[in-house]
Structures are given as C-alpha cells and as structure tokens.
PDB file of C-alpha atoms in Angstrom:
ATOM      1  CA  UNK P  24      15.685  11.045  14.883  1.00  0.00           C
ATOM      2  CA  UNK P  25      12.434   9.098  14.735  1.00  0.00           C
ATOM      3  CA  UNK P  26       9.376  10.634  16.351  1.00  0.00           C
ATOM      4  CA  UNK P  27       8.358   8.870  19.561  1.00  0.00           C
ATOM      5  CA  UNK P  28       5.147   7.704  17.841  1.00  0.00           C
ATOM      6  CA  UNK P  29       7.026   6.227  14.860  1.00  0.00           C
ATOM      7  CA  UNK P  30       9.598   4.577  17.112  1.00  0.00           C
ATOM      8  CA  UNK P  31       6.831   3.018  19.201  1.00  0.00           C
ATOM      9  CA  UNK P  32       5.026   1.769  16.086  1.00  0.00           C
ATOM     10  CA  UNK P  33       8.199   0.173  14.734  1.00  0.00           C
ATOM     11  CA  UNK P  34       8.801  -1.583  18.061  1.00  0.00           C
ATOM     12  CA  UNK P  35       5.235  -2.895  17.942  1.00  0.00           C
ATOM     13  CA  UNK P  36       5.700  -3.984  14.321  1.00  0.00           C
ATOM     14  CA  UNK P  37       8.744  -6.039  15.261  1.00  0.00           C
ATOM     15  CA  UNK P  38       6.522  -7.873  17.769  1.00  0.00           C
ATOM     16  CA  UNK P  39       3.989  -8.663  15.029  1.00  0.00           C
ATOM     17  CA  UNK P  40       1.327  -6.151  16.091  1.00  0.00           C
ATOM     18  CA  UNK P  41      -1.155  -5.902  13.179  1.00  0.00           C
ATOM     19  CA  UNK P  42      -2.725  -2.726  14.549  1.00  0.00           C
ATOM     20  CA  UNK P  43       0.673  -1.059  14.506  1.00  0.00           C
ATOM     21  CA  UNK P  44       0.892  -1.762  10.777  1.00  0.00           C
ATOM     22  CA  UNK P  45      -2.450  -0.048  10.239  1.00  0.00           C
ATOM     23  CA  UNK P  46      -1.370   2.953  12.283  1.00  0.00           C
ATOM     24  CA  UNK P  47       2.011   3.084  10.529  1.00  0.00           C
ATOM     25  CA  UNK P  48       0.210   2.871   7.187  1.00  0.00           C
ATOM     26  CA  UNK P  49      -2.147   5.711   8.152  1.00  0.00           C
ATOM     27  CA  UNK P  50       0.815   7.818   9.188  1.00  0.00           C
ATOM     28  CA  UNK P  51       3.014   7.258   6.140  1.00  0.00           C
ATOM     29  CA  UNK P  52       0.957   5.945   3.180  1.00  0.00           C
ATOM     30  CA  UNK P  53       0.529   9.452   1.779  1.00  0.00           C
ATOM     31  CA  UNK P  54       4.274  10.043   1.785  1.00  0.00           C
ATOM     32  CA  UNK P  55       5.016   6.710   0.095  1.00  0.00           C
ATOM     33  CA  UNK P  56       2.217   7.121  -2.449  1.00  0.00           C
ATOM     34  CA  UNK P  57       3.288  10.661  -3.319  1.00  0.00           C
ATOM     35  CA  UNK P  58       6.872   9.608  -3.967  1.00  0.00           C
ATOM     36  CA  UNK P  59       5.862   6.546  -5.989  1.00  0.00           C
ATOM     37  CA  UNK P  60       3.403   8.597  -8.037  1.00  0.00           C
ATOM     38  CA  UNK P  61       6.046  11.235  -8.823  1.00  0.00           C
ATOM     39  CA  UNK P  62       8.440   8.552 -10.044  1.00  0.00           C
ATOM     40  CA  UNK P  63       5.991   6.293 -11.871  1.00  0.00           C
ATOM     41  CA  UNK P  64       3.392   8.812 -13.073  1.00  0.00           C
ATOM     42  CA  UNK P  65       0.861   5.985 -12.956  1.00  0.00           C
ATOM     43  CA  UNK P  66      -1.659   5.796 -10.122  1.00  0.00           C
ATOM     44  CA  UNK P  67      -2.177   2.018 -10.284  1.00  0.00           C
ATOM     45  CA  UNK P  68       1.542   1.284 -10.239  1.00  0.00           C
ATOM     46  CA  UNK P  69       2.047   3.775  -7.412  1.00  0.00           C
ATOM     47  CA  UNK P  70      -0.676   2.042  -5.392  1.00  0.00           C
ATOM     48  CA  UNK P  71       0.948  -1.333  -6.031  1.00  0.00           C
ATOM     49  CA  UNK P  72       4.247   0.136  -4.886  1.00  0.00           C
ATOM     50  CA  UNK P  73       2.653   1.414  -1.666  1.00  0.00           C
ATOM     51  CA  UNK P  74       1.339  -2.067  -0.929  1.00  0.00           C
ATOM     52  CA  UNK P  75       4.724  -3.645  -1.643  1.00  0.00           C
ATOM     53  CA  UNK P  76       6.486  -1.157   0.624  1.00  0.00           C
ATOM     54  CA  UNK P  77       4.147  -1.815   3.552  1.00  0.00           C
ATOM     55  CA  UNK P  78       4.437  -5.570   3.076  1.00  0.00           C
ATOM     56  CA  UNK P  79       8.203  -5.057   3.208  1.00  0.00           C
ATOM     57  CA  UNK P  80       7.809  -2.921   6.348  1.00  0.00           C
ATOM     58  CA  UNK P  81       5.819  -5.738   7.954  1.00  0.00           C
ATOM     59  CA  UNK P  82       8.414  -8.330   7.002  1.00  0.00           C
ATOM     60  CA  UNK P  83      11.512  -6.269   7.798  1.00  0.00           C
ATOM     61  CA  UNK P  84      10.559  -3.944  10.651  1.00  0.00           C
ATOM     62  CA  UNK P  85      13.276  -5.481  12.815  1.00  0.00           C
ATOM     63  CA  UNK P  86      15.879  -4.304  10.297  1.00  0.00           C
ATOM     64  CA  UNK P  87      15.059  -0.631  10.841  1.00  0.00           C
ATOM     65  CA  UNK P  88      18.043   1.066  12.475  1.00  0.00           C
ATOM     66  CA  UNK P  89      17.234   4.499  13.929  1.00  0.00           C
ATOM     67  CA  UNK P  90      20.936   5.359  14.015  1.00  0.00           C
ATOM     68  CA  UNK P  91      20.972   5.226  10.196  1.00  0.00           C
ATOM     69  CA  UNK P  92      17.981   7.503   9.606  1.00  0.00           C
ATOM     70  CA  UNK P  93      14.348   8.301  10.208  1.00  0.00           C
ATOM     71  CA  UNK P  94      11.367   6.089   9.407  1.00  0.00           C
ATOM     72  CA  UNK P  95      10.506   8.570   6.659  1.00  0.00           C
ATOM     73  CA  UNK P  96      13.925   8.136   5.047  1.00  0.00           C
ATOM     74  CA  UNK P  97      13.668   4.344   5.393  1.00  0.00           C
ATOM     75  CA  UNK P  98      10.245   4.327   3.730  1.00  0.00           C
ATOM     76  CA  UNK P  99      11.320   6.736   0.988  1.00  0.00           C
ATOM     77  CA  UNK P 100      14.334   4.561   0.212  1.00  0.00           C
ATOM     78  CA  UNK P 101      12.137   1.464  -0.067  1.00  0.00           C
ATOM     79  CA  UNK P 102       9.530   3.304  -2.146  1.00  0.00           C
ATOM     80  CA  UNK P 103      12.135   4.806  -4.460  1.00  0.00           C
ATOM     81  CA  UNK P 104      13.828   1.428  -4.979  1.00  0.00           C
ATOM     82  CA  UNK P 105      10.541  -0.348  -5.694  1.00  0.00           C
ATOM     83  CA  UNK P 106       9.312   2.422  -8.008  1.00  0.00           C
ATOM     84  CA  UNK P 107      12.565   2.466  -9.970  1.00  0.00           C
ATOM     85  CA  UNK P 108      12.408  -1.339 -10.278  1.00  0.00           C
ATOM     86  CA  UNK P 109       8.925  -0.952 -11.744  1.00  0.00           C
ATOM     87  CA  UNK P 110      10.184   1.671 -14.199  1.00  0.00           C
ATOM     88  CA  UNK P 111      12.960  -0.656 -15.320  1.00  0.00           C
ATOM     89  CA  UNK P 112      10.504  -3.532 -15.779  1.00  0.00           C
ATOM     90  CA  UNK P 113       8.160  -1.261 -17.696  1.00  0.00           C
ATOM     91  CA  UNK P 114      10.878  -0.102 -20.084  1.00  0.00           C
ATOM     92  CA  UNK P 115      12.248  -3.632 -20.572  1.00  0.00           C
ATOM     93  CA  UNK P 116       8.726  -4.877 -21.420  1.00  0.00           C
ATOM     94  CA  UNK P 117       8.469  -2.219 -24.119  1.00  0.00           C
ATOM     95  CA  UNK P 118      11.829  -3.167 -25.603  1.00  0.00           C
ATOM     96  CA  UNK P 119      11.293  -6.957 -25.653  1.00  0.00           C
ATOM     97  CA  UNK P 120       8.954  -8.362 -28.294  1.00  0.00           C
ATOM     98  CA  UNK P 121       6.382 -10.869 -27.064  1.00  0.00           C
ATOM     99  CA  UNK P 122       8.007 -14.297 -27.194  1.00  0.00           C
ATOM    100  CA  UNK P 123       5.224 -16.279 -25.570  1.00  0.00           C
ATOM    101  CA  UNK P 124       1.476 -16.446 -25.751  1.00  0.00           C
ATOM    102  CA  UNK P 125       0.332 -12.856 -25.118  1.00  0.00           C
ATOM    103  CA  UNK P 126      -2.650 -14.043 -23.079  1.00  0.00           C
ATOM    104  CA  UNK P 127      -0.584 -16.178 -20.714  1.00  0.00           C
ATOM    105  CA  UNK P 128       0.899 -13.292 -18.728  1.00  0.00           C
ATOM    106  CA  UNK P 129      -2.490 -11.620 -18.356  1.00  0.00           C
ATOM    107  CA  UNK P 130      -4.223 -14.667 -16.873  1.00  0.00           C
ATOM    108  CA  UNK P 131      -2.619 -14.414 -13.402  1.00  0.00           C
ATOM    109  CA  UNK P 132      -3.366 -10.674 -13.251  1.00  0.00           C
ATOM    110  CA  UNK P 133      -6.972 -11.280 -14.260  1.00  0.00           C
ATOM    111  CA  UNK P 134      -7.345 -13.997 -11.621  1.00  0.00           C
ATOM    112  CA  UNK P 135      -5.790 -11.663  -9.076  1.00  0.00           C
ATOM    113  CA  UNK P 136      -8.158  -8.854 -10.063  1.00  0.00           C
ATOM    114  CA  UNK P 137     -11.158 -11.183  -9.736  1.00  0.00           C
ATOM    115  CA  UNK P 138      -9.986 -12.307  -6.285  1.00  0.00           C
ATOM    116  CA  UNK P 139      -9.512  -8.692  -5.175  1.00  0.00           C
ATOM    117  CA  UNK P 140     -12.944  -7.705  -6.515  1.00  0.00           C
ATOM    118  CA  UNK P 141     -14.602 -10.626  -4.674  1.00  0.00           C
ATOM    119  CA  UNK P 142     -12.760  -9.706  -1.485  1.00  0.00           C
ATOM    120  CA  UNK P 143     -13.835  -6.072  -1.843  1.00  0.00           C
ATOM    121  CA  UNK P 144     -17.428  -7.138  -2.434  1.00  0.00           C
ATOM    122  CA  UNK P 145     -17.332  -9.127   0.817  1.00  0.00           C
ATOM    123  CA  UNK P 146     -16.566  -5.980   2.840  1.00  0.00           C
ATOM    124  CA  UNK P 147     -19.321  -4.009   4.568  1.00  0.00           C
ATOM    125  CA  UNK P 148     -20.494  -1.149   2.335  1.00  0.00           C
ATOM    126  CA  UNK P 149     -18.984   1.685   4.368  1.00  0.00           C
ATOM    127  CA  UNK P 150     -15.542   0.035   4.448  1.00  0.00           C
ATOM    128  CA  UNK P 151     -15.664  -0.853   0.749  1.00  0.00           C
ATOM    129  CA  UNK P 152     -16.674   2.699  -0.191  1.00  0.00           C
ATOM    130  CA  UNK P 153     -13.857   4.267   1.834  1.00  0.00           C
ATOM    131  CA  UNK P 154     -11.288   1.858   0.392  1.00  0.00           C
ATOM    132  CA  UNK P 155     -12.470   2.330  -3.196  1.00  0.00           C
ATOM    133  CA  UNK P 156     -12.381   6.119  -2.853  1.00  0.00           C
ATOM    134  CA  UNK P 157      -8.830   5.897  -1.531  1.00  0.00           C
ATOM    135  CA  UNK P 158      -7.415   3.425  -4.037  1.00  0.00           C
ATOM    136  CA  UNK P 159      -9.487   3.784  -7.178  1.00  0.00           C
ATOM    137  CA  UNK P 160     -10.155   7.511  -7.026  1.00  0.00           C
ATOM    138  CA  UNK P 161      -6.922   8.480  -5.279  1.00  0.00           C
ATOM    139  CA  UNK P 162      -8.600  10.563  -2.586  1.00  0.00           C
ATOM    140  CA  UNK P 163      -6.840  11.285   0.672  1.00  0.00           C
ATOM    141  CA  UNK P 164      -8.468  10.238   3.915  1.00  0.00           C
ATOM    142  CA  UNK P 165      -9.354  13.873   4.586  1.00  0.00           C
ATOM    143  CA  UNK P 166     -11.010  14.188   1.167  1.00  0.00           C
ATOM    144  CA  UNK P 167     -12.954  10.971   1.781  1.00  0.00           C
ATOM    145  CA  UNK P 168     -14.133  12.268   5.161  1.00  0.00           C
ATOM    146  CA  UNK P 169     -15.291  15.504   3.544  1.00  0.00           C
ATOM    147  CA  UNK P 170     -17.030  13.738   0.657  1.00  0.00           C
ATOM    148  CA  UNK P 171     -18.824  11.264   2.929  1.00  0.00           C
ATOM    149  CA  UNK P 172     -19.405  13.862   5.657  1.00  0.00           C
ATOM    150  CA  UNK P 173     -17.907  11.562   8.257  1.00  0.00           C
ATOM    151  CA  UNK P 174     -15.245  12.257  10.915  1.00  0.00           C
ATOM    152  CA  UNK P 175     -11.665  11.690   9.749  1.00  0.00           C
ATOM    153  CA  UNK P 176     -11.069   9.159  12.533  1.00  0.00           C
ATOM    154  CA  UNK P 177     -14.026   7.111  11.320  1.00  0.00           C
ATOM    155  CA  UNK P 178     -12.629   7.031   7.787  1.00  0.00           C
ATOM    156  CA  UNK P 179      -9.175   6.014   9.032  1.00  0.00           C
ATOM    157  CA  UNK P 180     -10.698   3.194  11.062  1.00  0.00           C
ATOM    158  CA  UNK P 181     -12.805   1.991   8.138  1.00  0.00           C
ATOM    159  CA  UNK P 182      -9.830   1.890   5.788  1.00  0.00           C
ATOM    160  CA  UNK P 183      -7.578   0.186   8.328  1.00  0.00           C
ATOM    161  CA  UNK P 184     -10.257  -2.394   9.193  1.00  0.00           C
ATOM    162  CA  UNK P 185     -10.948  -3.026   5.506  1.00  0.00           C
ATOM    163  CA  UNK P 186      -7.239  -3.551   4.797  1.00  0.00           C
ATOM    164  CA  UNK P 187      -6.956  -6.027   7.672  1.00  0.00           C
ATOM    165  CA  UNK P 188     -10.003  -7.923   6.390  1.00  0.00           C
ATOM    166  CA  UNK P 189      -8.631  -7.966   2.846  1.00  0.00           C
ATOM    167  CA  UNK P 190      -5.312  -9.328   4.092  1.00  0.00           C
ATOM    168  CA  UNK P 191      -7.235 -12.019   5.931  1.00  0.00           C
ATOM    169  CA  UNK P 192      -9.174 -12.999   2.807  1.00  0.00           C
ATOM    170  CA  UNK P 193      -6.393 -12.611   0.242  1.00  0.00           C
ATOM    171  CA  UNK P 194      -3.467 -13.710   2.389  1.00  0.00           C
ATOM    172  CA  UNK P 195      -0.261 -11.930   3.396  1.00  0.00           C
ATOM    173  CA  UNK P 196       1.242 -11.813  -0.115  1.00  0.00           C
ATOM    174  CA  UNK P 197      -1.617  -9.659  -1.446  1.00  0.00           C
TER     175      UNK P 197
END
C-alpha cells in the first residue's frame, strides 16, 4: 500500500503539479539512483537513468495503479528496465564495429553537454553548487548539507529549484 504522502504526490502529478515532481524526486531519487548504480556500475549512466525514470513518472503518473503495487515497486521496475536497456545497448556497442564516422555520434552528446553546462552556469551559485555536488560528486542531500553547513531543507529546496530552472532552460526532454 502506498504511503499517504506518496499517494498524494502521485495524485498531484497526474494533475500536472511541478512541485509534486520535485517532492516525489526528493523522496525517491536515492532509491532509483541506488538501484541503477548497482545494475550499471557507472555513476553517469545511473544519473541518466534517474532522469529518464522521473521524466517517465511525469509523463505516466496517471498509469500508476496502487492495486498493483507501491510507488517504490513502480519506480524500481522502471529503473530496472531502463538500466537493463542501457546495459544491453552498452554491450551491443562493444560488439558492433564502427560502421559510420566515429565523430558523428559524439557530436549530439557534445552539443548536449555544452547546453547543460551553459544552463548550469546560468543558475545562482548556491543552486549550482548543490546540484553539482549531487550529480557530479554523487553526494546525498544530507552529505551536501553537512559539507556546506546548511540545513537539509535548504539543500533540498536548492536542488529542486535548480532542477525546475534547468527543465525550463533545457526543455522537458532534458
């Protein structure tokens, strides 16, 4: 059975409440990241998986059926599926020799990385720092709060606000 808080967040998500996504993310990102990291053993790919899962949550919140399981089980299923898909892609890339220009597949990723870096640079310093510590150094929100000597609630707000701003700059598919 879903906790009352999770059930309320999912109802709000189905109504398109952006704040609910931030709260849902704060509540479950650690779980999703931990599972993805155990499967993929690659921090960057695990972080990408977390983002994909929460985009999917945003797009498919109305499909959640509490009679079929908990939000945790729903998220773990999505994370596991996405992580295993990434593993399959990774192994198929190793098996297939390069058939096209090797630089051509890197160009979109490089452009994406530049866009993300510019978007990060546009954030206020405190938000950017909190986000970079979370995503690039893999620190938990509690660890960030301890390192920066700030209240945990402040760190959560900074990360959530930064994510909302990044989505606004980069668009919903980012």
